[in-house]
Amino acid sequence: AADAAAERRRRERAGVAADSRPCEVCWKGAASWQRFATQTAAASYFRVPHDHIAGVLRKDASYLRRTKLEARNFLGVASAMELLEAKPGCSAYEMRRVGGGDATTWRSFLSLADAGRAFGIARDSVTQIIDAPQSQALALRERFEARRLTRPQFVSSALDAARAAPV
């Protein structure tokens, strides 16, 4: 255990992220989120210790009370596929705005709460968009689309996107 801690400190001093999962971070109340390849990169950018970003991501109350930052895990296409491969029966979520332009791109998330935060709505609202009958949640459905993905759907969606991409 002592060797592992020493190795982790050595890697952090060398600039190698102890936790290499991507995340998105913003100041509380800000409209736009900034994406980072690692939590360490986010901590460096916002000039806070790494454990501060990790604590906010874990929703640790002691960090949430004293910070002016919001953070969420970012789920890219590759990591969504890895998650669904590793955990059969697990779900990922995709959400997008309704309308034209680049804002209509589907974005992937690990949780309903992360999807809601990304679009400025409550987790329960995302659930309503996915699960409620078409006649309900009309105001939300006019602005957003959301879907729950299981592994076969996700792989199909990713393959369709890859086929549509210009070569």
CSV table of C-alpha atoms in Angstrom, one decimal:
chain,number,residue,atom,x,y,z
A,1,ALA,CA,0.0,0.0,0.0
A,2,ALA,CA,2.9,2.4,0.8
A,3,ASP,CA,4.5,1.6,-2.5
A,4,ALA,CA,1.2,2.3,-4.4
A,5,ALA,CA,0.9,5.7,-2.6
A,6,ALA,CA,4.5,6.6,-3.4
A,7,GLU,CA,4.0,5.6,-7.0
A,8,ARG,CA,0.8,7.7,-7.2
A,9,ARG,CA,2.6,10.8,-5.8
A,10,ARG,CA,5.6,10.2,-8.2
A,11,ARG,CA,3.2,10.1,-11.2
A,12,GLU,CA,1.3,13.2,-10.0
A,13,ARG,CA,4.6,15.1,-9.7
A,14,ALA,CA,5.6,13.9,-13.2
A,15,GLY,CA,2.3,15.3,-14.6
A,16,VAL,CA,0.7,11.8,-15.1
A,17,ALA,CA,-3.0,11.9,-14.1
A,18,ALA,CA,-3.8,9.7,-11.1
A,19,ASP,CA,-7.4,9.5,-12.4
A,20,SER,CA,-7.5,9.8,-16.2
A,21,ARG,CA,-11.2,9.9,-16.7
A,22,PRO,CA,-12.5,12.9,-18.6
A,23,CYS,CA,-14.7,15.5,-16.9
A,24,GLU,CA,-16.5,18.8,-17.6
A,25,VAL,CA,-16.2,21.6,-15.1
A,26,CYS,CA,-17.6,25.1,-14.9
A,27,TRP,CA,-18.2,27.9,-12.4
A,28,LYS,CA,-21.5,27.6,-10.6
A,29,GLY,CA,-24.3,29.1,-12.6
A,30,ALA,CA,-22.2,29.4,-15.8
A,31,ALA,CA,-23.9,28.5,-19.1
A,32,SER,CA,-20.9,26.7,-20.7
A,33,TRP,CA,-18.9,23.8,-19.4
A,34,GLN,CA,-15.2,23.2,-20.2
A,35,ARG,CA,-14.2,19.7,-21.1
A,36,PHE,CA,-10.9,18.2,-19.8
A,37,ALA,CA,-9.1,15.0,-20.6
A,38,THR,CA,-8.4,14.3,-16.9
A,39,GLN,CA,-9.5,15.5,-13.5
A,40,THR,CA,-5.9,16.6,-12.9
A,41,ALA,CA,-6.0,18.9,-16.0
A,42,ALA,CA,-9.3,20.4,-14.7
A,43,ALA,CA,-7.8,21.0,-11.3
A,44,SER,CA,-4.7,22.7,-12.8
A,45,TYR,CA,-6.9,24.9,-15.0
A,46,PHE,CA,-9.1,26.1,-12.1
A,47,ARG,CA,-6.1,26.2,-9.7
A,48,VAL,CA,-7.5,23.9,-7.1
A,49,PRO,CA,-6.1,20.6,-5.7
A,50,HIS,CA,-7.0,17.4,-7.6
A,51,ASP,CA,-9.0,16.1,-4.7
A,52,HIS,CA,-11.2,19.1,-4.9
A,53,ILE,CA,-12.4,18.2,-8.4
A,54,ALA,CA,-12.7,14.6,-7.4
A,55,GLY,CA,-14.8,15.6,-4.3
A,56,VAL,CA,-17.1,17.7,-6.4
A,57,LEU,CA,-17.5,14.8,-8.9
A,58,ARG,CA,-18.3,12.4,-6.0
A,59,LYS,CA,-20.9,15.0,-4.7
A,60,ASP,CA,-19.1,15.0,-1.4
A,61,ALA,CA,-21.0,17.6,0.7
A,62,SER,CA,-17.8,19.1,2.3
A,63,TYR,CA,-16.5,20.0,-1.1
A,64,LEU,CA,-19.9,21.1,-2.5
A,65,ARG,CA,-20.4,23.6,0.4
A,66,ARG,CA,-17.1,25.4,-0.1
A,67,THR,CA,-16.6,25.5,-3.8
A,68,LYS,CA,-17.8,27.7,-6.6
A,69,LEU,CA,-17.3,24.9,-9.2
A,70,GLU,CA,-19.6,22.4,-10.7
A,71,ALA,CA,-18.2,19.2,-12.2
A,72,ARG,CA,-19.6,16.1,-14.0
A,73,ASN,CA,-18.1,13.1,-15.6
A,74,PHE,CA,-17.8,13.3,-19.3
A,75,LEU,CA,-18.7,10.2,-21.3
A,76,GLY,CA,-17.3,10.0,-24.8
A,77,VAL,CA,-18.3,7.5,-27.4
A,78,ALA,CA,-15.4,5.1,-26.7
A,79,SER,CA,-15.9,5.1,-22.9
A,80,ALA,CA,-19.7,4.6,-23.3
A,81,MET,CA,-19.0,1.5,-25.4
A,82,GLU,CA,-16.4,0.3,-22.9
A,83,LEU,CA,-18.9,0.8,-20.1
A,84,LEU,CA,-21.6,-1.1,-21.8
A,85,GLU,CA,-19.2,-3.9,-22.8
A,86,ALA,CA,-17.9,-4.3,-19.3
A,87,LYS,CA,-21.3,-4.2,-17.6
A,88,PRO,CA,-23.9,-6.2,-19.4
A,89,GLY,CA,-27.4,-4.8,-18.7
A,90,CYS,CA,-26.0,-1.4,-17.8
A,91,SER,CA,-27.5,1.7,-19.4
A,92,ALA,CA,-26.0,4.9,-20.8
A,93,TYR,CA,-28.1,7.9,-21.8
A,94,GLU,CA,-28.1,10.3,-24.7
A,95,MET,CA,-29.7,13.7,-24.8
A,96,ARG,CA,-29.9,16.6,-27.3
A,97,ARG,CA,-31.8,19.8,-27.9
A,98,VAL,CA,-34.5,19.9,-30.5
A,99,GLY,CA,-33.9,22.3,-33.3
A,100,GLY,CA,-31.3,23.0,-35.9
A,101,GLY,CA,-27.5,23.5,-35.9
A,102,ASP,CA,-24.7,21.9,-34.0
A,103,ALA,CA,-26.7,22.0,-30.7
A,104,THR,CA,-28.7,19.0,-31.9
A,105,THR,CA,-25.8,16.5,-31.6
A,106,TRP,CA,-26.5,13.6,-29.3
A,107,ARG,CA,-24.4,13.7,-26.1
A,108,SER,CA,-23.7,10.6,-24.0
A,109,PHE,CA,-23.9,10.4,-20.2
A,110,LEU,CA,-23.4,7.9,-17.4
A,111,SER,CA,-26.4,9.1,-15.4
A,112,LEU,CA,-29.7,10.9,-15.7
A,113,ALA,CA,-28.4,13.5,-13.2
A,114,ASP,CA,-25.4,14.3,-15.4
A,115,ALA,CA,-27.6,14.6,-18.5
A,116,GLY,CA,-29.9,17.0,-16.7
A,117,ARG,CA,-27.1,19.2,-15.4
A,118,ALA,CA,-25.6,19.4,-18.9
A,119,PHE,CA,-28.9,20.8,-20.2
A,120,GLY,CA,-29.9,22.8,-17.2
A,121,ILE,CA,-32.9,20.7,-16.2
A,122,ALA,CA,-33.7,18.3,-13.3
A,123,ARG,CA,-32.9,14.6,-13.3
A,124,ASP,CA,-36.7,13.9,-13.0
A,125,SER,CA,-37.3,15.9,-16.1
A,126,VAL,CA,-34.9,13.8,-18.1
A,127,THR,CA,-36.7,10.7,-16.8
A,128,GLN,CA,-40.0,12.2,-17.9
A,129,ILE,CA,-38.7,12.8,-21.4
A,130,ILE,CA,-37.6,9.2,-21.6
A,131,ASP,CA,-40.4,7.3,-19.8
A,132,ALA,CA,-43.5,9.4,-19.8
A,133,PRO,CA,-46.2,8.9,-22.4
A,134,GLN,CA,-46.1,11.2,-25.4
A,135,SER,CA,-49.0,13.2,-24.1
A,136,GLN,CA,-47.1,14.2,-21.0
A,137,ALA,CA,-44.1,16.4,-20.6
A,138,LEU,CA,-44.9,18.3,-23.8
A,139,ALA,CA,-43.1,21.4,-22.9
A,140,LEU,CA,-39.9,19.4,-22.2
A,141,ARG,CA,-40.3,17.4,-25.4
A,142,GLU,CA,-40.5,20.6,-27.5
A,143,ARG,CA,-37.0,21.5,-26.2
A,144,PHE,CA,-35.2,18.2,-25.6
A,145,GLU,CA,-34.9,14.6,-26.7
A,146,ALA,CA,-33.4,11.9,-24.5
A,147,ARG,CA,-33.0,8.1,-24.7
A,148,ARG,CA,-31.7,5.2,-22.6
A,149,LEU,CA,-29.3,3.0,-24.4
A,150,THR,CA,-28.5,-0.6,-23.9
A,151,ARG,CA,-25.5,-2.2,-25.5
A,152,PRO,CA,-27.0,-3.3,-28.8
A,153,GLN,CA,-28.7,0.0,-29.4
A,154,PHE,CA,-25.5,1.9,-28.5
A,155,VAL,CA,-23.3,-0.1,-30.8
A,156,SER,CA,-25.8,0.4,-33.6
A,157,SER,CA,-26.0,4.1,-32.9
A,158,ALA,CA,-22.2,4.5,-32.9
A,159,LEU,CA,-21.9,2.4,-36.1
A,160,ASP,CA,-24.5,4.6,-37.9
A,161,ALA,CA,-22.6,7.7,-36.8
A,162,ALA,CA,-19.3,6.3,-38.1
A,163,ARG,CA,-20.9,5.4,-41.4
A,164,ALA,CA,-22.4,8.9,-41.8
A,165,ALA,CA,-19.0,10.6,-41.1
A,166,PRO,CA,-17.1,11.9,-44.1
A,167,VAL,CA,-14.0,9.9,-45.0
